[in-house]
Each structure stands twice: as C-alpha cells, then as structure tokens.
CSV table of C-alpha atoms in Angstrom, one decimal:
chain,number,residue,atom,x,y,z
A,242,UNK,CA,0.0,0.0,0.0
A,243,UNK,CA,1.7,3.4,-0.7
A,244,UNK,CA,2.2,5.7,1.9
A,245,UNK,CA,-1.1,8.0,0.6
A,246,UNK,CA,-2.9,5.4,0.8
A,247,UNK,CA,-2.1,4.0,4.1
A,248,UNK,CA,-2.3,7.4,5.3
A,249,UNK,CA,-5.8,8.0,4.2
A,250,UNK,CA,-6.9,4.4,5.1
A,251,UNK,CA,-5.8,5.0,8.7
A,252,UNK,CA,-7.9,8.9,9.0
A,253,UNK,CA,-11.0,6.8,7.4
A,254,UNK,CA,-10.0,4.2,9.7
A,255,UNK,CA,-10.0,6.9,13.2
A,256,UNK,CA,-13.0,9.4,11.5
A,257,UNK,CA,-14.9,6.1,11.4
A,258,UNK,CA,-13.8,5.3,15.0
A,259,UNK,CA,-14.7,9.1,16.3
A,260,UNK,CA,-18.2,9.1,15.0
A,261,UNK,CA,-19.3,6.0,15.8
A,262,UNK,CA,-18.0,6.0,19.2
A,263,UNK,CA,-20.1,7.9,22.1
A,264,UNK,CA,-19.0,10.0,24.6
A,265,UNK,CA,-17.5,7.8,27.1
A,266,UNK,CA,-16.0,6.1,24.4
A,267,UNK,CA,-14.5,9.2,23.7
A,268,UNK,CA,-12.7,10.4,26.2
A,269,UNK,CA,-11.4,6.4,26.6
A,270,UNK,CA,-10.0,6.9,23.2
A,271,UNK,CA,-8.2,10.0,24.4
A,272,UNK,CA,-6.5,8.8,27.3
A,273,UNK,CA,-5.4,5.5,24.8
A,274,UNK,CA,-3.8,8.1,22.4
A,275,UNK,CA,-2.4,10.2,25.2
A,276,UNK,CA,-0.9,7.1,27.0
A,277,UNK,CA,0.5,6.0,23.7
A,278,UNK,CA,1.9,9.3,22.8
A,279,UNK,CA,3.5,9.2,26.3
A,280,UNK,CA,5.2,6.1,25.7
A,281,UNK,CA,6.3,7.0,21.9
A,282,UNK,CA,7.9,9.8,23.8
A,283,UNK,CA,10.1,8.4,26.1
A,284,UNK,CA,10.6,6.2,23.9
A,285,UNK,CA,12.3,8.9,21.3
A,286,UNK,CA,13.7,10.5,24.0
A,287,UNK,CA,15.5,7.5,25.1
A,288,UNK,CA,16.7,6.8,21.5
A,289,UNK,CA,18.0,10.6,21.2
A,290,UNK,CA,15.2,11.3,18.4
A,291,UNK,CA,14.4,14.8,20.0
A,292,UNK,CA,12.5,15.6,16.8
A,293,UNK,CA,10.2,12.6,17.4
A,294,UNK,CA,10.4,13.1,21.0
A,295,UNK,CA,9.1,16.9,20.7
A,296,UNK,CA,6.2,15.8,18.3
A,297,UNK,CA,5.0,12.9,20.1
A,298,UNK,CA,5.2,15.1,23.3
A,299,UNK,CA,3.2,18.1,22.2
A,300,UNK,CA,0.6,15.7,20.7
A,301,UNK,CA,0.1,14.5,24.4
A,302,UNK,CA,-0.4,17.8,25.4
A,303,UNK,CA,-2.8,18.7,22.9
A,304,UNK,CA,-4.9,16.1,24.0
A,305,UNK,CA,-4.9,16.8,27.3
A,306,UNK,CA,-5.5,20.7,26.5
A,307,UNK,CA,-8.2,20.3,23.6
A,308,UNK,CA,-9.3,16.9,24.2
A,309,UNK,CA,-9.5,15.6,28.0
A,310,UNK,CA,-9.3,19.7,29.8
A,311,UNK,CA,-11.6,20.4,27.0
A,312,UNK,CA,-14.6,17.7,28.1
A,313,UNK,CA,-14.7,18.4,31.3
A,314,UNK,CA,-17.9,20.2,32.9
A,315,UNK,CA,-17.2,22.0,35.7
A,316,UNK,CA,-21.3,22.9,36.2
A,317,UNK,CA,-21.7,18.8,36.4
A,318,UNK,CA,-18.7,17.8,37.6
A,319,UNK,CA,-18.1,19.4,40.6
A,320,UNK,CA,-15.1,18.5,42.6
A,321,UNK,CA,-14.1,15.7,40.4
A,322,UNK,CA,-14.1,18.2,37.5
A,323,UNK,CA,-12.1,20.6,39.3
A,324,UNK,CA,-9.5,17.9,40.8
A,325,UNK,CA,-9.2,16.9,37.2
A,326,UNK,CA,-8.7,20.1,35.7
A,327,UNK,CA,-5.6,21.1,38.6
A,328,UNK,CA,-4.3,17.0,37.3
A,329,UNK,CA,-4.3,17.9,33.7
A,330,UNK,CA,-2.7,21.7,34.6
A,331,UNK,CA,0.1,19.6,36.6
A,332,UNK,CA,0.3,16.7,33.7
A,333,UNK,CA,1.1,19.1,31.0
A,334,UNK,CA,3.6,21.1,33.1
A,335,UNK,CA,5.0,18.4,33.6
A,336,UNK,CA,5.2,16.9,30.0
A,337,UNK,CA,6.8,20.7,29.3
A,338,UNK,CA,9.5,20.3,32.0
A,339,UNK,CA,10.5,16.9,30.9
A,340,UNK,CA,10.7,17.8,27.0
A,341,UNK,CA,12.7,20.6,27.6
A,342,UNK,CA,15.1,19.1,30.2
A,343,UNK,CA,14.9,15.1,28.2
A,344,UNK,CA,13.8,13.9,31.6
A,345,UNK,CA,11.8,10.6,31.4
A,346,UNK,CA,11.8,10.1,35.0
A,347,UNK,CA,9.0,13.0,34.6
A,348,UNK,CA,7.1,11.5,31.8
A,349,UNK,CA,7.3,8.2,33.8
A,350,UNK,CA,5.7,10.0,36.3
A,351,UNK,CA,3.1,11.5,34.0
A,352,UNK,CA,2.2,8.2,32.6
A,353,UNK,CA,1.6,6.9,36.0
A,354,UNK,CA,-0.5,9.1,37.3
A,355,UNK,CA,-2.7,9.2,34.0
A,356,UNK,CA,-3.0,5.0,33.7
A,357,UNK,CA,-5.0,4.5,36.8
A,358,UNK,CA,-7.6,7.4,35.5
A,359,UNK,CA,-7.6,5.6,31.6
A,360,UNK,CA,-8.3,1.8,33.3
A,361,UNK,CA,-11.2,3.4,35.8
A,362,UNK,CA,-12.8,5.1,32.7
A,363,UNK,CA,-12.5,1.1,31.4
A,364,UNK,CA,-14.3,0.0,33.9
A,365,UNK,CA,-16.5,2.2,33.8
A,366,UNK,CA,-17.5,1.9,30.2
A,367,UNK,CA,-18.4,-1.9,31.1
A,368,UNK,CA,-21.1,-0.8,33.7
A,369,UNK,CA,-22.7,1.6,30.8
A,370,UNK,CA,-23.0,-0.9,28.7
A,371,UNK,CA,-24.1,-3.2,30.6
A,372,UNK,CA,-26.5,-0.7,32.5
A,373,UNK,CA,-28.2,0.0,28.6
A,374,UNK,CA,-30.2,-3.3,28.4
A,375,UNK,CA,-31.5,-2.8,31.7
A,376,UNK,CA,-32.6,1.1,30.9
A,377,UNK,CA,-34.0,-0.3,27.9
A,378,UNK,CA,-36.1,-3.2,29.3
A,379,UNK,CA,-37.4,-1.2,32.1
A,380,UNK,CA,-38.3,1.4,29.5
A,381,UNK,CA,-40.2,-1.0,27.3
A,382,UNK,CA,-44.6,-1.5,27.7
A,383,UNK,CA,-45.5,-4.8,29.3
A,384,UNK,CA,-45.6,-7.4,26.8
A,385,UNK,CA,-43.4,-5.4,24.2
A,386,UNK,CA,-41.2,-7.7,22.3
A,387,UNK,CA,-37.5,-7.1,21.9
C-alpha cells in the first residue's frame, strides 16, 4: 500500500472510529492516544530522536489541553471536575519540564498518574453498557417484544 494510501486508510479508519463512538467512548479513546503518545515519547527520548520526541510530546499535550481539559464540565462535575482540571494543569507542566530538560523520570511520572484514571474510565465503560439493556427493558410496555 503506498504511503497516501495508508495514510488516508488510517484517517478513514479513526473518523470512522470518532463518529461511531459515544461520549465515554470518547474520552477512553483519548486517554489510549495520550498514553501511547506518552510512551512513543520516552521512547524517542531515550533513542535521542528529540525531533520525534518533541512531536510525540506536544501531541500529548494537545490532548490533554483540547481533548480531556476540553470535556470536562465544571457545572456537572463538581469537585471531580475541578480535581481533574488542577491534574491535567500539573500533567502538562510536567510533560513541558521533561521535553525541555529530556527527563523521562517525569514522563514516567506523568504516565503513571494518568493510567489508573484511563483503566477506571475502562471499567466504567463496562457498567454503561451493561446498564443499557436494563434502561432499555425497564423502558419497554408490558408485553413489548424485543
């Protein structure tokens, strides 16, 4: 496959993903891609790619600035939404200190604060869907066939 093509396959491929996916879906997504970016960082700082390194870092910021700081409503959220805002302020500081100073003791640190908040948001996606069916059946008139 040449490289336009792979390239377009693969933006089908996420647009696909994006627009089929609902909100908590969403924001699962985003922590995956923020995790991953993470990791690609260190892993090009590690290697001395500081090109890479810079991209894959600032691409973890940006979804922690327009993506996960983005979603979050402070009206619904309360304290959760604040504490969350002040961990994302912190994260990309962070992710700033240790691009500029090629620290991935930092980004380690980054990553592990951020993984226990991507697997609650797992487990929380399981209790949605499996809460749907029983919305759905309570929802239905007696008799009503599924």
């Amino acid at each position: 496959m040449n490289t336009y093509a792979s390239q377009t396959y693969k933006s089908v491929s996420v647009n696909t993903t994006v627009d089929a996916a609902n909100p908590h879906k969403l924001i699962l997504m985003l922590y995956d891609g923020l995790l991953r970016h993470l990791r690609l960082g260190k892993a090009y700082m590690q290697k001395g790619d500081l090109g890479a390194k810079a991209s894959s870092l600032s691409k973890a910021i940006s979804i922690i600035d327009q993506g996960l700081r983005a979603s979050l409503d402070d009206d619904k959220g309360g304290d959760i939404a604040k504490h969350l805002r002040m961990l994302y302020d912190y994260s990309e500081r962070q992710l700033v200190h240790a691009n500029a100073r090629n620290d991935v003791a930092t980004i380690d640190e980054v990553i592990n604060l951020l993984e226990p908040l991507r697997a609650a948001w797992h487990g929380i996606g399981s209790e949605v869907t499996q809460a749907k069916p029983a919305v759905a059946a309570a929802t239905l008139p007696r008799g009503a066939v599924r």
